[in-house]
């Protein structure tokens, strides 16, 4: 019931018929942020067509970063469904084989899609600094440290509302994702903060039906454990790991060119 925006960028002379890489951004972000637009430009220069989309997050014609003044009615898994919708659109509009790239939280959503509803629909998967859970992850402790509130009590209230069929009820939240003092539906609270093994990216890698490339930045302080979590799973064939030295989470400056080189090499190797 909402309109979603996407940018289809093709190499000079076209090329969607040869295949398209769908690109999904990170938490509360959008398709026009520098890492996404620069990556699309760099890939086009390397002969690769791509479609970057802005997740609606439940809003019609959403542009730019999510406005924290808006209540959160979206769910993490909605992004998985929107990836599928864009792939359906591409196939109806002359696209060849589809590959998928996700950055940060979008990396988890891309892996979730590839390991589940996207099986058999993708040629390859690329995860750029994907969201990962630490081995000693404690969401309740992390939430308390950030927002000085009891996450377990919040989840208990949200689950009680859902059990009564009132999942759309808005709750006053000390913080929701990056937004302090927010309102979020009970369903949204459980989606983003409740126990869900598929929000941990590394276990999904063993369930993929396609080749996957994981790219980490050695100076990533947002998701610093990507290489550590993926290295034991990487066999160099079905699952490959590459580390861009000195790159941050957003691959600023020329590091996005290094990432684009790795993506292009990986996609063309499977052509």
XYZ file of C-alpha atoms in Angstrom:
271
model
C 0.000 0.000 0.000
C 3.009 2.334 -0.252
C 5.326 3.453 -3.059
C 9.002 2.491 -2.837
C 11.820 4.285 -4.649
C 14.756 2.682 -6.436
C 17.563 3.746 -8.796
C 18.470 1.459 -11.684
C 21.974 2.364 -12.879
C 23.257 0.632 -16.005
C 26.670 0.719 -17.691
C 27.027 2.775 -20.828
C 24.995 1.049 -23.519
C 22.627 -0.620 -21.063
C 23.102 -4.084 -19.706
C 20.274 -5.098 -17.406
C 19.690 -8.086 -19.663
C 23.082 -9.454 -18.613
C 22.098 -9.286 -14.967
C 21.435 -6.794 -12.170
C 22.834 -6.438 -8.655
C 20.143 -5.377 -6.145
C 21.572 -3.210 -3.325
C 19.973 -2.882 0.122
C 21.130 -0.186 2.585
C 21.602 -0.290 6.363
C 19.571 0.700 9.435
C 17.093 3.560 8.858
C 19.187 4.686 5.869
C 18.404 5.164 2.164
C 19.571 4.571 -1.405
C 21.110 8.033 -1.878
C 23.650 7.832 0.941
C 27.247 8.149 -0.224
C 28.277 4.512 0.174
C 25.353 3.330 -1.988
C 25.472 5.973 -4.739
C 29.265 5.778 -5.003
C 29.102 1.999 -5.206
C 26.528 2.143 -8.015
C 28.700 4.576 -9.986
C 31.811 2.451 -9.483
C 30.010 -0.732 -10.504
C 28.632 0.878 -13.676
C 32.193 1.854 -14.601
C 33.053 -1.837 -14.233
C 30.209 -2.944 -16.506
C 27.745 -4.004 -13.799
C 24.112 -2.858 -13.675
C 22.639 -2.296 -10.231
C 19.376 -1.313 -8.592
C 19.585 0.391 -5.195
C 16.313 0.770 -3.326
C 15.122 2.665 -0.272
C 13.278 0.440 2.175
C 9.886 2.023 2.828
C 9.944 1.299 6.589
C 6.176 1.576 6.323
C 6.205 5.105 4.851
C 4.952 6.162 1.420
C 7.629 7.527 -0.951
C 10.261 7.614 1.791
C 13.430 9.613 1.040
C 16.529 10.330 3.118
C 17.227 9.042 6.612
C 14.251 7.847 8.629
C 12.793 10.746 10.615
C 12.851 9.702 14.272
C 9.768 11.880 14.855
C 7.750 9.217 13.018
C 6.442 6.275 15.045
C 8.118 2.988 14.143
C 5.576 0.591 12.650
C 8.025 -1.273 10.425
C 9.592 -4.674 11.092
C 13.065 -5.971 10.304
C 11.628 -8.765 8.141
C 9.681 -6.253 6.008
C 13.005 -5.482 4.323
C 13.340 -9.138 3.314
C 9.945 -8.970 1.603
C 10.807 -5.698 -0.164
C 13.961 -7.243 -1.619
C 11.732 -9.904 -3.141
C 9.367 -7.272 -4.538
C 12.212 -5.459 -6.302
C 13.504 -8.698 -7.803
C 10.019 -9.447 -9.118
C 9.895 -5.956 -10.644
C 13.297 -6.382 -12.286
C 12.411 -9.745 -13.822
C 9.235 -8.190 -15.241
C 11.324 -5.400 -16.764
C 13.911 -7.312 -18.745
C 16.565 -8.070 -16.150
C 18.839 -11.071 -16.523
C 20.209 -13.072 -13.580
C 19.819 -11.293 -10.246
C 22.511 -10.971 -7.600
C 22.049 -9.291 -4.244
C 24.206 -7.012 -2.094
C 23.380 -5.785 1.394
C 25.244 -3.302 3.589
C 25.159 -3.476 7.395
C 21.602 -4.392 8.521
C 20.773 -4.711 4.832
C 23.446 -7.413 4.723
C 21.504 -9.453 7.236
C 18.259 -8.889 5.335
C 19.976 -9.936 2.105
C 21.357 -13.109 3.710
C 17.940 -13.863 5.251
C 16.377 -13.534 1.793
C 19.054 -15.678 0.133
C 18.763 -18.427 2.757
C 14.971 -18.418 2.705
C 12.462 -16.970 0.228
C 15.184 -16.146 -2.295
C 16.506 -19.683 -2.721
C 16.647 -20.455 -6.421
C 16.140 -16.795 -7.392
C 19.694 -15.473 -7.052
C 22.950 -15.869 -8.938
C 25.212 -14.585 -6.141
C 25.217 -12.774 -2.811
C 27.533 -10.015 -1.533
C 27.523 -8.868 2.096
C 29.279 -5.565 2.745
C 30.101 -5.062 6.438
C 27.005 -7.078 7.357
C 25.316 -6.870 10.752
C 26.727 -9.564 13.048
C 26.027 -10.653 16.607
C 29.055 -10.864 18.858
C 29.811 -14.253 20.402
C 29.033 -12.826 23.852
C 26.075 -10.753 22.647
C 23.699 -9.556 25.364
C 20.962 -7.373 23.831
C 19.421 -6.524 27.206
C 22.750 -5.313 28.593
C 23.470 -3.344 25.416
C 20.048 -1.677 25.564
C 20.437 -0.810 29.249
C 23.868 0.697 28.587
C 22.543 2.806 25.715
C 19.101 3.805 26.995
C 19.218 3.069 30.764
C 16.102 0.897 30.516
C 15.057 -2.724 31.045
C 14.648 -4.374 27.632
C 13.159 -7.555 29.102
C 10.315 -5.585 30.682
C 9.694 -3.760 27.404
C 9.590 -7.037 25.466
C 7.258 -8.577 28.034
C 4.799 -5.705 27.566
C 5.088 -5.899 23.778
C 4.504 -9.657 23.720
C 1.467 -9.261 25.990
C -0.020 -6.744 23.550
C 0.627 -9.049 20.598
C -0.989 -11.963 22.456
C -4.134 -9.826 22.815
C -4.141 -9.068 19.088
C -2.935 -5.521 19.710
C 0.442 -5.686 17.974
C -0.205 -2.331 16.269
C -0.413 -0.535 19.627
C 2.251 2.146 19.970
C 4.553 1.975 22.971
C 6.613 4.813 24.437
C 10.233 3.717 24.075
C 13.330 5.141 25.807
C 15.006 4.432 22.476
C 14.366 2.454 19.320
C 17.323 1.555 17.091
C 19.123 4.913 16.641
C 16.141 7.010 17.780
C 15.943 8.139 21.429
C 12.546 8.775 23.057
C 10.525 7.140 20.275
C 7.204 5.468 19.772
C 7.096 1.981 18.254
C 4.394 -0.609 17.740
C 4.543 -3.729 19.885
C 5.092 -5.758 16.695
C 8.059 -3.568 15.753
C 9.589 -3.879 19.208
C 9.483 -7.682 19.089
C 10.713 -7.770 15.488
C 13.853 -5.757 16.205
C 14.567 -6.747 19.803
C 12.919 -10.126 20.392
C 14.776 -13.429 20.007
C 15.148 -14.246 16.300
C 18.116 -16.383 15.183
C 17.858 -15.144 11.596
C 18.951 -11.650 12.689
C 22.394 -13.165 13.273
C 24.042 -13.232 9.853
C 26.864 -15.745 10.226
C 24.674 -18.864 10.812
C 22.717 -18.000 7.662
C 25.823 -18.456 5.520
C 25.676 -22.247 5.855
C 22.095 -22.216 4.562
C 22.707 -20.321 1.330
C 22.018 -21.824 -2.048
C 24.376 -19.424 -3.864
C 28.008 -18.275 -3.833
C 28.615 -15.534 -1.289
C 31.276 -12.874 -0.849
C 31.639 -11.126 2.509
C 33.608 -7.875 2.531
C 34.847 -6.450 5.838
C 36.639 -3.209 6.619
C 39.605 -3.606 8.963
C 38.811 -0.250 10.621
C 35.080 -0.923 11.022
C 34.070 0.119 14.553
C 30.310 -0.341 13.984
C 30.492 -4.061 13.158
C 34.090 -4.864 14.120
C 33.717 -8.639 14.225
C 32.779 -9.451 10.613
C 36.057 -11.122 9.620
C 36.287 -12.956 12.955
C 32.803 -14.457 12.581
C 33.054 -15.307 8.867
C 36.633 -16.615 8.624
C 35.834 -20.080 10.095
C 33.018 -20.468 7.544
C 34.869 -19.226 4.471
C 36.042 -22.049 2.214
C 37.273 -19.706 -0.535
C 34.738 -21.101 -2.991
C 31.099 -21.039 -1.916
C 31.804 -18.536 0.865
C 34.597 -16.038 0.314
C 35.930 -13.418 2.722
C 37.854 -10.298 1.731
C 39.114 -7.575 4.056
C 39.708 -4.014 2.847
C 42.543 -2.651 4.966
C 41.828 0.634 6.797
C 38.239 0.813 5.497
C 35.573 1.984 7.948
C 31.974 0.737 8.123
C 30.949 3.171 5.375
C 33.989 2.549 3.126
C 34.541 6.290 2.829
C 36.807 7.954 0.282
C 38.583 5.584 -2.095
C 37.803 2.440 -0.121
C 34.503 2.085 -1.964
C 36.561 1.671 -5.159
C 38.394 -1.223 -3.510
C 35.068 -2.767 -2.528
C 33.718 -2.302 -6.055
C 36.783 -4.077 -7.470
C 36.116 -7.051 -5.197
C 32.411 -7.134 -6.086
C 33.095 -6.944 -9.821
C 35.777 -9.636 -9.657
C 33.465 -11.921 -7.688
C 30.444 -11.455 -9.956
C 32.404 -11.849 -13.157
C 34.117 -14.988 -11.861
C 30.705 -16.636 -11.680
C 29.541 -15.463 -15.096
